[in-house]
PDB file of C-alpha atoms in Angstrom:
ATOM      1  CA  MET A  11      -0.529   9.191 -11.191  1.00 93.00           C
ATOM      2  CA  LYS A  12       0.064   5.445 -10.883  1.00 92.00           C
ATOM      3  CA  TYR A  13       1.307   3.926  -7.617  1.00 94.00           C
ATOM      4  CA  LEU A  14       2.453   0.458  -6.561  1.00 88.00           C
ATOM      5  CA  LEU A  15       1.135  -0.659  -3.180  1.00 92.00           C
ATOM      6  CA  LEU A  16       3.561  -3.180  -1.667  1.00 87.00           C
ATOM      7  CA  ILE A  17       1.631  -5.223   0.896  1.00 77.00           C
ATOM      8  CA  CYS A  18       4.058  -6.245   3.670  1.00 77.00           C
ATOM      9  CA  SER A  19       4.158  -7.796   7.121  1.00 70.00           C
ATOM     10  CA  ASP A  20       6.557  -6.584   9.791  1.00 65.00           C
ATOM     11  CA  GLY A  21       8.641  -9.769   9.413  1.00 57.00           C
ATOM     12  CA  ASP A  22       6.804 -12.475  11.370  1.00 58.00           C
ATOM     13  CA  GLY A  23       3.584 -12.589   9.364  1.00 57.00           C
ATOM     14  CA  PHE A  24       0.290 -11.029  10.391  1.00 64.00           C
ATOM     15  CA  ASP A  25      -1.203 -11.190  13.893  1.00 73.00           C
ATOM     16  CA  ALA A  26      -4.740 -11.302  12.508  1.00 78.00           C
ATOM     17  CA  THR A  27      -7.420 -13.760  11.475  1.00 80.00           C
ATOM     18  CA  PRO A  28      -7.986 -14.570   7.792  1.00 80.00           C
ATOM     19  CA  GLU A  29     -11.295 -12.704   8.024  1.00 84.00           C
ATOM     20  CA  GLU A  30      -9.522  -9.555   9.284  1.00 83.00           C
ATOM     21  CA  LEU A  31      -7.088  -9.760   6.361  1.00 80.00           C
ATOM     22  CA  ASP A  32      -9.774 -10.394   3.725  1.00 83.00           C
ATOM     23  CA  ALA A  33      -8.949  -7.828   1.046  1.00 84.00           C
ATOM     24  CA  GLN A  34     -11.897  -8.669  -1.240  1.00 87.00           C
ATOM     25  CA  PRO A  35     -14.119  -5.837   0.074  1.00 91.00           C
ATOM     26  CA  TRP A  36     -11.205  -3.419  -0.474  1.00 90.00           C
ATOM     27  CA  VAL A  37     -10.616  -4.847  -3.975  1.00 88.00           C
ATOM     28  CA  ASP A  38     -14.323  -4.472  -4.784  1.00 90.00           C
ATOM     29  CA  GLU A  39     -14.456  -0.872  -3.507  1.00 93.00           C
ATOM     30  CA  MET A  40     -11.274   0.235  -5.305  1.00 91.00           C
ATOM     31  CA  THR A  41     -12.380  -1.467  -8.540  1.00 92.00           C
ATOM     32  CA  ARG A  42     -15.757   0.287  -8.274  1.00 93.00           C
ATOM     33  CA  ARG A  43     -13.940   3.616  -7.716  1.00 95.00           C
ATOM     34  CA  GLY A  44     -11.787   2.921 -10.779  1.00 94.00           C
ATOM     35  CA  VAL A  45      -8.423   3.276  -8.971  1.00 95.00           C
ATOM     36  CA  ARG A  46      -7.175  -0.355  -9.023  1.00 87.00           C
ATOM     37  CA  LEU A  47      -5.000  -1.139 -12.123  1.00 77.00           C
ATOM     38  CA  THR A  48      -2.084  -3.392 -13.218  1.00 56.00           C
ATOM     39  CA  GLY A  49       1.722  -3.337 -13.951  1.00 35.00           C
ATOM     40  CA  ASN A  50       4.505  -0.805 -14.493  1.00 34.00           C
ATOM     41  CA  ARG A  51       8.094  -0.049 -13.340  1.00 36.00           C
ATOM     42  CA  THR A  52       8.671   1.719  -9.983  1.00 43.00           C
ATOM     43  CA  ARG A  53      11.106   4.415  -8.902  1.00 54.00           C
ATOM     44  CA  ASP A  54      13.884   3.702  -6.392  1.00 49.00           C
ATOM     45  CA  ALA A  55      12.956   2.878  -2.790  1.00 57.00           C
ATOM     46  CA  GLU A  56      14.003   6.309  -1.490  1.00 64.00           C
ATOM     47  CA  ASP A  57      11.008   7.767  -3.380  1.00 72.00           C
ATOM     48  CA  ALA A  58       8.610   5.564  -1.392  1.00 74.00           C
ATOM     49  CA  THR A  59       6.165   6.562   1.349  1.00 83.00           C
ATOM     50  CA  THR A  60       5.204   3.925   3.925  1.00 83.00           C
ATOM     51  CA  VAL A  61       1.669   4.013   5.379  1.00 88.00           C
ATOM     52  CA  ARG A  62       0.525   2.340   8.611  1.00 88.00           C
ATOM     53  CA  VAL A  63      -2.691   2.684  10.599  1.00 92.00           C
ATOM     54  CA  ARG A  64      -2.354   2.480  14.393  1.00 92.00           C
ATOM     55  CA  ASP A  65      -5.247   3.202  16.727  1.00 93.00           C
ATOM     56  CA  GLY A  66      -7.126   4.832  13.866  1.00 93.00           C
ATOM     57  CA  ALA A  67      -4.291   7.250  12.995  1.00 94.00           C
ATOM     58  CA  VAL A  68      -2.705   7.191   9.534  1.00 93.00           C
ATOM     59  CA  LEU A  69       1.101   7.265   9.931  1.00 91.00           C
ATOM     60  CA  THR A  70       3.411   7.951   6.989  1.00 89.00           C
ATOM     61  CA  THR A  71       7.184   7.583   6.708  1.00 83.00           C
ATOM     62  CA  ASP A  72       9.252   8.965   3.815  1.00 79.00           C
ATOM     63  CA  GLY A  73      11.349   6.275   2.170  1.00 68.00           C
ATOM     64  CA  PRO A  74      11.236   2.511   2.690  1.00 59.00           C
ATOM     65  CA  TYR A  75      10.449   0.994   6.063  1.00 54.00           C
ATOM     66  CA  ALA A  76      13.793  -0.437   7.210  1.00 54.00           C
ATOM     67  CA  GLU A  77      13.388  -0.878  10.980  1.00 50.00           C
ATOM     68  CA  THR A  78      12.635  -4.609  10.608  1.00 45.00           C
ATOM     69  CA  LYS A  79      12.956  -7.252   7.896  1.00 52.00           C
ATOM     70  CA  GLU A  80       9.555  -6.917   6.299  1.00 58.00           C
ATOM     71  CA  GLN A  81       8.014  -9.632   4.136  1.00 61.00           C
ATOM     72  CA  MET A  82       6.086  -8.685   1.008  1.00 63.00           C
ATOM     73  CA  GLY A  83       2.790 -10.519   0.831  1.00 68.00           C
ATOM     74  CA  GLY A  84       1.377  -9.048  -2.355  1.00 78.00           C
ATOM     75  CA  PHE A  85       0.857  -5.841  -4.340  1.00 89.00           C
ATOM     76  CA  ASP A  86      -1.749  -3.646  -5.973  1.00 91.00           C
ATOM     77  CA  ILE A  87      -1.318  -1.031  -8.690  1.00 92.00           C
ATOM     78  CA  ILE A  88      -3.521   2.027  -8.347  1.00 96.00           C
ATOM     79  CA  GLU A  89      -4.023   5.297 -10.222  1.00 95.00           C
ATOM     80  CA  CYS A  90      -4.735   8.369  -8.102  1.00 96.00           C
ATOM     81  CA  ALA A  91      -4.720  12.132  -8.547  1.00 95.00           C
ATOM     82  CA  ASP A  92      -1.813  12.552  -6.112  1.00 95.00           C
ATOM     83  CA  LEU A  93       0.069  11.002  -3.185  1.00 96.00           C
ATOM     84  CA  ASP A  94      -2.590  12.127  -0.689  1.00 96.00           C
ATOM     85  CA  GLU A  95      -5.260  10.082  -2.478  1.00 97.00           C
ATOM     86  CA  ALA A  96      -2.854   7.116  -2.779  1.00 96.00           C
ATOM     87  CA  VAL A  97      -2.253   7.250   1.003  1.00 96.00           C
ATOM     88  CA  GLU A  98      -6.025   7.360   1.610  1.00 96.00           C
ATOM     89  CA  VAL A  99      -6.515   4.296  -0.619  1.00 96.00           C
ATOM     90  CA  ALA A 100      -3.631   2.426   1.074  1.00 96.00           C
ATOM     91  CA  SER A 101      -4.913   3.254   4.556  1.00 96.00           C
ATOM     92  CA  LYS A 102      -8.186   1.451   3.772  1.00 94.00           C
ATOM     93  CA  HIS A 103      -6.422  -1.825   2.912  1.00 92.00           C
ATOM     94  CA  PRO A 104      -6.952  -4.316   5.784  1.00 88.00           C
ATOM     95  CA  VAL A 105      -3.232  -5.151   5.999  1.00 84.00           C
ATOM     96  CA  ALA A 106      -2.436  -1.517   6.949  1.00 89.00           C
ATOM     97  CA  ARG A 107      -3.793  -2.289  10.455  1.00 87.00           C
ATOM     98  CA  TYR A 108      -1.507  -5.326  10.964  1.00 84.00           C
ATOM     99  CA  GLY A 109       1.493  -4.804   8.691  1.00 83.00           C
ATOM    100  CA  MET A 110       2.241  -1.939   6.344  1.00 87.00           C
ATOM    101  CA  ILE A 111       1.579  -0.669   2.854  1.00 90.00           C
ATOM    102  CA  GLU A 112       4.448   0.973   0.964  1.00 91.00           C
ATOM    103  CA  VAL A 113       3.218   3.461  -1.650  1.00 95.00           C
ATOM    104  CA  ARG A 114       5.722   3.832  -4.498  1.00 93.00           C
ATOM    105  CA  PRO A 115       5.177   6.102  -7.546  1.00 94.00           C
ATOM    106  CA  PHE A 116       5.815   4.814 -11.053  1.00 92.00           C
ATOM    107  CA  TRP A 117       8.211   6.501 -13.432  1.00 88.00           C
ATOM    108  CA  THR A 118       6.470   8.873 -15.788  1.00 80.00           C
ATOM    109  CA  GLU A 119       7.699   8.747 -19.363  1.00 74.00           C
TER     110      GLU A 119
END
């Protein structure tokens, strides 16, 4: 299944150094694994799962993260066997430790 990863801050940017936010190692690993793709339409926000990593624990929330005004900083499109694998991939993105990654499934035709 294809998923859109919305890369977001919690509203005031990222409290991290550029080196800590360097996504190139993640991009390289996900490209090597064959899960990083491009473009498609997404389902409505209520179908989303939000993933955050705090103190090494992967936290998920059903639906969009609406507690603060988040700022989208980028996106990735991935293809995974299921939502569990998509959450695992998102949790490895460096921004998950400082902001959040929303995992949204694409429509299937």
